[in-house]
Coordinates of C-alpha atoms in Angstrom, one line a residue:
X1121 CA -33.0 17.7 -91.0
X1122 CA -29.4 16.4 -90.5
X1123 CA -26.4 17.5 -92.5
X1124 CA -25.4 15.1 -95.2
X1125 CA -22.0 13.4 -94.6
X1126 CA -18.8 14.6 -96.2
X1127 CA -18.3 13.3 -99.7
X1128 CA -14.7 12.2 -100.2
X1129 CA -13.5 12.2 -103.8
X1130 CA -9.9 10.8 -104.4
X1131 CA -8.9 12.6 -107.6
X1132 CA -7.8 10.3 -110.5
X1133 CA -5.8 10.7 -113.6
X1134 CA -8.7 10.6 -116.1
X1135 CA -9.5 14.3 -116.8
X1136 CA -12.7 13.6 -118.8
X1137 CA -14.0 11.2 -116.1
X1138 CA -13.2 13.8 -113.4
X1139 CA -15.1 16.5 -115.4
X1140 CA -18.2 14.3 -115.8
X1141 CA -18.0 13.2 -112.1
X1142 CA -17.9 16.8 -110.8
X1143 CA -20.7 17.9 -113.1
X1144 CA -23.0 15.1 -111.9
X1145 CA -21.9 15.6 -108.3
X1146 CA -22.9 19.3 -108.5
X1147 CA -26.2 18.6 -110.2
X1148 CA -27.3 15.6 -108.1
X1149 CA -26.2 16.7 -104.6
X1150 CA -28.0 19.2 -102.3
X1151 CA -26.4 22.7 -102.3
X1152 CA -24.0 23.2 -99.4
X1153 CA -23.0 19.5 -99.1
X1154 CA -19.4 19.2 -98.0
X1155 CA -17.1 17.7 -100.6
X1156 CA -13.4 17.0 -100.2
X1157 CA -11.4 16.6 -103.4
X1158 CA -8.1 15.0 -102.3
X1159 CA -5.4 14.7 -104.9
X1160 CA -2.6 12.2 -104.3
X1161 CA -0.5 14.1 -106.9
X1162 CA -2.5 12.5 -109.7
X1163 CA -4.1 15.4 -111.6
X1164 CA -2.2 16.9 -114.6
X1165 CA -2.5 20.5 -115.9
X1166 CA -5.9 19.8 -117.6
X1167 CA -7.3 18.1 -114.5
X1168 CA -6.2 21.0 -112.3
X1169 CA -8.0 23.4 -114.7
X1170 CA -11.1 21.2 -114.5
X1171 CA -11.0 21.3 -110.7
X1172 CA -10.3 25.1 -110.5
X1173 CA -13.2 25.9 -112.8
X1174 CA -15.5 23.6 -110.9
X1175 CA -14.5 25.0 -107.5
X1176 CA -15.3 28.5 -108.7
X1177 CA -18.8 27.7 -109.8
X1178 CA -20.1 24.8 -107.6
X1179 CA -23.1 25.0 -105.3
X1180 CA -21.4 22.6 -102.9
X1181 CA -19.1 23.4 -100.0
X1182 CA -16.0 22.0 -101.6
X1183 CA -12.3 21.9 -100.7
X1184 CA -9.3 20.7 -102.7
X1185 CA -6.0 19.4 -101.3
X1186 CA -3.0 18.1 -103.2
X1187 CA 0.0 16.0 -102.0
X1188 CA 3.4 16.8 -103.3
X1189 CA 4.5 13.2 -102.7
X1190 CA 2.3 10.4 -103.8
X1191 CA 1.2 8.0 -101.0
X1192 CA -0.6 5.3 -103.0
X1193 CA -4.3 4.6 -103.4
X1194 CA -5.0 2.8 -100.1
X1195 CA -2.9 4.9 -97.8
X1196 CA -4.3 8.0 -99.4
X1197 CA -7.9 7.0 -98.8
X1198 CA -7.0 5.7 -95.3
X1199 CA -5.6 9.1 -94.4
X1200 CA -8.7 10.8 -95.8
X1201 CA -10.9 8.6 -93.6
X1202 CA -8.7 9.1 -90.6
X1203 CA -9.0 12.9 -91.0
X1204 CA -12.8 12.6 -90.7
X1205 CA -12.6 10.9 -87.3
X1206 CA -15.9 9.3 -86.3
X1207 CA -17.9 11.2 -88.9
X1208 CA -19.9 9.3 -91.5
X1209 CA -18.6 9.8 -95.0
X1210 CA -19.3 8.8 -98.6
X1211 CA -16.3 7.7 -100.7
X1212 CA -17.0 8.3 -104.4
X1213 CA -14.9 6.8 -107.2
X1214 CA -13.2 9.5 -109.3
X1215 CA -14.9 8.2 -112.5
X1216 CA -18.4 7.8 -110.9
X1217 CA -21.4 9.7 -112.1
X1218 CA -24.0 10.1 -109.3
X1219 CA -27.7 10.5 -110.2
X1220 CA -30.1 12.9 -108.5
X1221 CA -30.7 12.3 -104.8
X1222 CA -27.9 9.8 -104.4
X1223 CA -26.3 11.2 -101.2
X1224 CA -29.6 12.0 -99.6
X1225 CA -30.8 8.4 -100.1
X1226 CA -27.5 6.9 -98.7
X1227 CA -27.9 9.1 -95.6
X1228 CA -31.6 7.9 -95.2
X1229 CA -30.4 4.3 -95.5
X1230 CA -28.1 4.8 -92.5
X1231 CA -30.9 6.5 -90.5
X1232 CA -33.2 3.5 -91.0
X1233 CA -30.8 0.9 -89.6
X1234 CA -28.1 1.7 -87.0
X1235 CA -26.5 -1.8 -87.7
X1236 CA -25.6 -0.7 -91.3
X1237 CA -21.9 0.1 -91.5
X1238 CA -21.6 0.4 -95.2
X1239 CA -24.2 1.3 -97.8
X1240 CA -23.6 0.8 -101.5
X1241 CA -26.0 2.1 -104.2
X1242 CA -26.9 0.4 -107.5
X1243 CA -24.4 0.8 -110.4
X1244 CA -24.3 -0.2 -114.0
X1245 CA -20.9 -1.6 -113.3
X1246 CA -21.3 -2.5 -109.6
X1247 CA -20.6 -6.3 -109.5
X1248 CA -22.9 -7.6 -106.8
X1249 CA -24.7 -4.2 -106.8
X1250 CA -24.9 -4.1 -110.6
X1251 CA -28.2 -3.3 -112.4
X1252 CA -29.8 -4.6 -114.5
X1253 CA -27.9 -7.8 -114.2
X1254 CA -25.6 -9.0 -111.4
X1255 CA -21.9 -9.2 -112.3
X1256 CA -22.3 -7.6 -115.7
X1257 CA -21.1 -4.2 -117.0
X1258 CA -24.0 -2.4 -118.6
X1259 CA -23.7 0.9 -120.6
X1260 CA -24.1 4.2 -118.8
X1261 CA -27.8 4.9 -118.2
X1262 CA -29.5 6.7 -121.1
X1263 CA -31.8 8.6 -118.8
X1264 CA -30.2 8.9 -115.3
X1265 CA -32.9 11.3 -114.0
X1266 CA -35.6 8.7 -114.8
X1267 CA -33.5 6.0 -113.2
X1268 CA -33.1 8.1 -110.1
X1269 CA -36.8 8.5 -109.8
X1270 CA -37.3 4.7 -110.2
X1271 CA -34.8 4.0 -107.5
X1272 CA -36.4 6.5 -105.1
X1273 CA -39.7 4.5 -105.5
X1274 CA -38.1 1.2 -104.4
X1275 CA -39.1 -0.1 -101.0
X1276 CA -36.2 0.7 -98.6
X1277 CA -35.4 -2.9 -97.4
X1278 CA -31.6 -2.5 -97.6
X1279 CA -30.6 -6.2 -98.1
X1280 CA -27.2 -7.6 -97.2
X1281 CA -24.3 -7.5 -99.6
X1282 CA -21.2 -9.7 -99.2
X1283 CA -19.1 -6.6 -99.2
X1284 CA -19.3 -2.9 -100.2
X1285 CA -18.4 -2.0 -103.7
X1286 CA -16.0 0.8 -104.6
X1287 CA -18.0 2.9 -107.1
X1288 CA -19.7 4.7 -104.1
X1289 CA -20.0 3.7 -100.5
X1290 CA -21.2 5.4 -97.3
X1291 CA -19.2 4.3 -94.3
X1292 CA -20.4 4.7 -90.7
X1293 CA -17.6 6.5 -88.8
X1294 CA -18.1 4.8 -85.4
X1295 CA -18.1 1.3 -87.0
X1296 CA -15.1 2.1 -89.2
X1297 CA -13.0 3.3 -86.2
X1298 CA -13.8 0.1 -84.3
X1299 CA -12.8 -2.1 -87.3
X1300 CA -9.5 -0.2 -87.7
X1301 CA -8.2 1.6 -90.7
X1302 CA -7.6 0.4 -94.2
X1303 CA -4.7 -2.1 -94.6
X1304 CA -2.3 -0.3 -96.9
X1305 CA 0.5 -2.8 -96.0
X1306 CA -1.5 -5.7 -97.5
X1307 CA -3.5 -4.2 -100.4
X1308 CA -2.5 -1.8 -103.2
X1309 CA -6.1 -1.0 -104.3
X1310 CA -9.1 0.7 -102.7
X1311 CA -11.1 -2.0 -104.4
X1312 CA -9.5 -4.8 -102.3
X1313 CA -9.0 -2.8 -99.1
X1314 CA -12.7 -2.0 -99.1
X1315 CA -13.6 -5.7 -99.3
X1316 CA -11.2 -6.4 -96.4
X1317 CA -12.8 -3.5 -94.4
X1318 CA -16.3 -4.8 -95.2
X1319 CA -15.4 -8.3 -94.0
X1320 CA -14.0 -7.0 -90.8
X1321 CA -17.1 -4.9 -90.2
X1322 CA -19.3 -7.9 -90.8
X1323 CA -17.2 -10.0 -88.3
X1324 CA -17.9 -7.3 -85.7
X1325 CA -21.7 -7.7 -86.3
X1326 CA -22.3 -4.7 -88.6
X1327 CA -24.1 -4.9 -91.9
X1328 CA -22.9 -4.2 -95.5
X1329 CA -26.1 -3.2 -97.2
X1330 CA -27.4 -2.3 -100.6
X1331 CA -29.1 1.1 -100.8
X1332 CA -31.6 0.2 -103.5
X1333 CA -33.1 3.7 -103.5
X1334 CA -29.9 5.3 -105.0
X1335 CA -27.9 4.8 -108.2
X1336 CA -24.4 5.9 -109.1
X1337 CA -23.2 5.2 -112.6
X1338 CA -19.6 4.4 -113.7
X1339 CA -17.8 3.8 -117.0
X1340 CA -16.3 0.5 -115.8
X1341 CA -15.6 -1.7 -112.8
X1342 CA -12.9 -1.0 -110.3
X1343 CA -10.1 -3.6 -110.0
X1344 CA -7.6 -5.1 -107.7
X1345 CA -3.9 -4.4 -107.8
X1346 CA -1.4 -7.1 -108.4
X1347 CA -1.4 -9.6 -105.5
X1348 CA -4.5 -8.2 -103.9
X1349 CA -6.8 -11.1 -104.6
X1350 CA -4.2 -13.5 -103.3
X1351 CA -3.9 -11.4 -100.1
X1352 CA -7.7 -11.5 -99.7
X1353 CA -7.8 -15.3 -100.2
X1354 CA -5.1 -15.8 -97.6
X1355 CA -6.8 -13.6 -95.0
X1356 CA -10.4 -14.6 -95.8
X1357 CA -10.3 -18.2 -97.2
X1358 CA -14.1 -18.4 -97.8
X1359 CA -14.4 -15.0 -99.6
X1360 CA -14.1 -16.2 -103.2
X1361 CA -16.4 -19.1 -102.7
X1362 CA -19.0 -16.8 -101.0
X1363 CA -18.8 -14.3 -103.8
X1364 CA -19.1 -16.9 -106.5
X1365 CA -22.2 -18.3 -104.8
X1366 CA -23.8 -14.8 -104.7
X1367 CA -23.0 -14.2 -108.4
X1368 CA -24.4 -17.6 -109.4
X1369 CA -27.6 -17.5 -107.4
X1370 CA -28.3 -13.7 -107.3
X1371 CA -30.3 -13.3 -104.1
X1372 CA -31.2 -9.8 -105.1
X1373 CA -32.8 -10.8 -108.4
X1374 CA -36.2 -9.8 -107.3
X1375 CA -35.0 -6.3 -106.4
X1376 CA -33.3 -5.9 -109.8
X1377 CA -36.5 -7.0 -111.6
X1378 CA -38.6 -4.6 -109.5
X1379 CA -36.3 -1.7 -110.4
X1380 CA -36.6 -2.6 -114.0
X1381 CA -40.4 -2.5 -113.8
X1382 CA -40.3 0.8 -112.0
X1383 CA -37.9 2.2 -114.6
X1384 CA -40.3 1.1 -117.4
X1385 CA -43.3 2.7 -115.6
X1386 CA -42.0 5.8 -113.9
X1387 CA -42.5 8.3 -116.7
X1388 CA -46.0 7.3 -117.6
X1389 CA -48.6 10.0 -116.9
X1390 CA -50.5 8.1 -114.2
X1391 CA -47.3 6.7 -112.7
X1392 CA -45.7 10.1 -112.6
X1393 CA -48.7 11.5 -110.8
X1394 CA -48.7 8.6 -108.3
X1395 CA -45.0 9.1 -107.5
X1396 CA -44.8 12.9 -107.2
X1397 CA -48.3 14.4 -106.8
X1398 CA -49.8 12.2 -104.1
X1399 CA -48.1 12.1 -100.7
X1400 CA -49.5 8.7 -99.8
X1401 CA -51.5 6.0 -101.6
X1402 CA -53.5 3.0 -100.3
X1403 CA -51.7 -0.2 -99.4
X1404 CA -53.5 -2.0 -102.1
X1405 CA -52.4 0.3 -104.8
X1406 CA -48.8 0.1 -103.5
X1407 CA -48.8 -3.6 -103.5
X1408 CA -50.3 -3.8 -107.0
X1409 CA -47.7 -1.4 -108.4
X1410 CA -44.8 -2.7 -106.5
X1411 CA -43.8 0.7 -105.2
X1412 CA -42.8 1.3 -101.6
X1413 CA -44.0 3.9 -99.1
X1414 CA -42.7 7.3 -98.3
X1415 CA -39.5 6.0 -96.7
X1416 CA -38.1 5.7 -100.2
X1417 CA -38.7 9.3 -101.3
X1418 CA -35.8 11.0 -102.8
X1419 CA -36.1 13.9 -100.4
X1420 CA -35.6 11.9 -97.2
X1421 CA -32.5 12.6 -95.2
X1422 CA -31.2 10.7 -92.2
X1423 CA -28.7 11.0 -89.5
X1424 CA -26.6 8.5 -87.6
X1425 CA -29.0 6.5 -85.3

C-alpha cells in the first residue's frame, strides 16, 4: 500500500472555516497522512489558537509554517508546490470540509490512469464538479458520511473536466513540473492560476479528471481576483466559450444522477449489506443497481503509475 500524498492546506483568514476544515480533515483522512499547514501571514490570534490545539491532538503527521512577510495567494501556493518537488500532492482550500475517504479515493484515481495530471472530487460548490447540479451552489451536505459512502460506490470512470477546481485537487508532481509553476505574475488568485495550470497540462497531453468516488464540501465557491478572468481570456481565448458549453450541456449529468440515486439508496438495509458486507456481487446485480465494482471502494489506495 502506497503512502498518501502530502495534503497542502494554505491557511486562510476565516477562523471558523479553518476549525471546521481541520476537524473534517482529521476525521476523514487516514492516520499518519502528511499535512502541511502553510500560513502566508493570514491567521490571527484565534486562528493560531485553533491550529495549535489541532496540532496537539491530530492523528495526522502535520506541520505548520508561517511567513512573516505575506507573498500573496498564488506565489504562496507556488512555493508550497515547488517545495514538494516531483511528489504528488493534494491542495485543499482552507474552507473545505473533506468527507471520509476523500484522500484515499483521490490517490486511487491517480493509480488507475497515469495520464491524469489533476483529479478533482465532487463538491456542493464545485462549479463543473458541483453536485447535485452543475454550476450551482448547494447547501453543505446534511449527511456527509452517507454521501461519502455513495461516492465510494460510484464506478471509477474519471471523466474529463475542462479544468481542475480549487476546493480540492490532487496534482501529479511529474506533470506539474513539466508544465511549469503557477503564474504569479499574471494571476492574483489560486482559482485562476489553477485553471491556467490545468489548461497547460491539457495542452501537454495530460488529463484533468473528475474523481467521482470522492466528495469535499465547501461553504461557497472560490473566486478570481480582479483582472484574472481578463488575463485568462487573453491567454486562452476559447476558455470562456468552452466553459459555457460545458455548463449549458452538462456532459456529466448521468454521473450526477447516478450519485443522487446511490445517495438515496445507500443506507437502506439491503443496500448497506450489498455495499459493505459482500466483497463482490454478480455483474447482473451491479448493472441493475448502478453500482460499480471494487475499484470504487473507499479503502482503495493508489500510487503514481
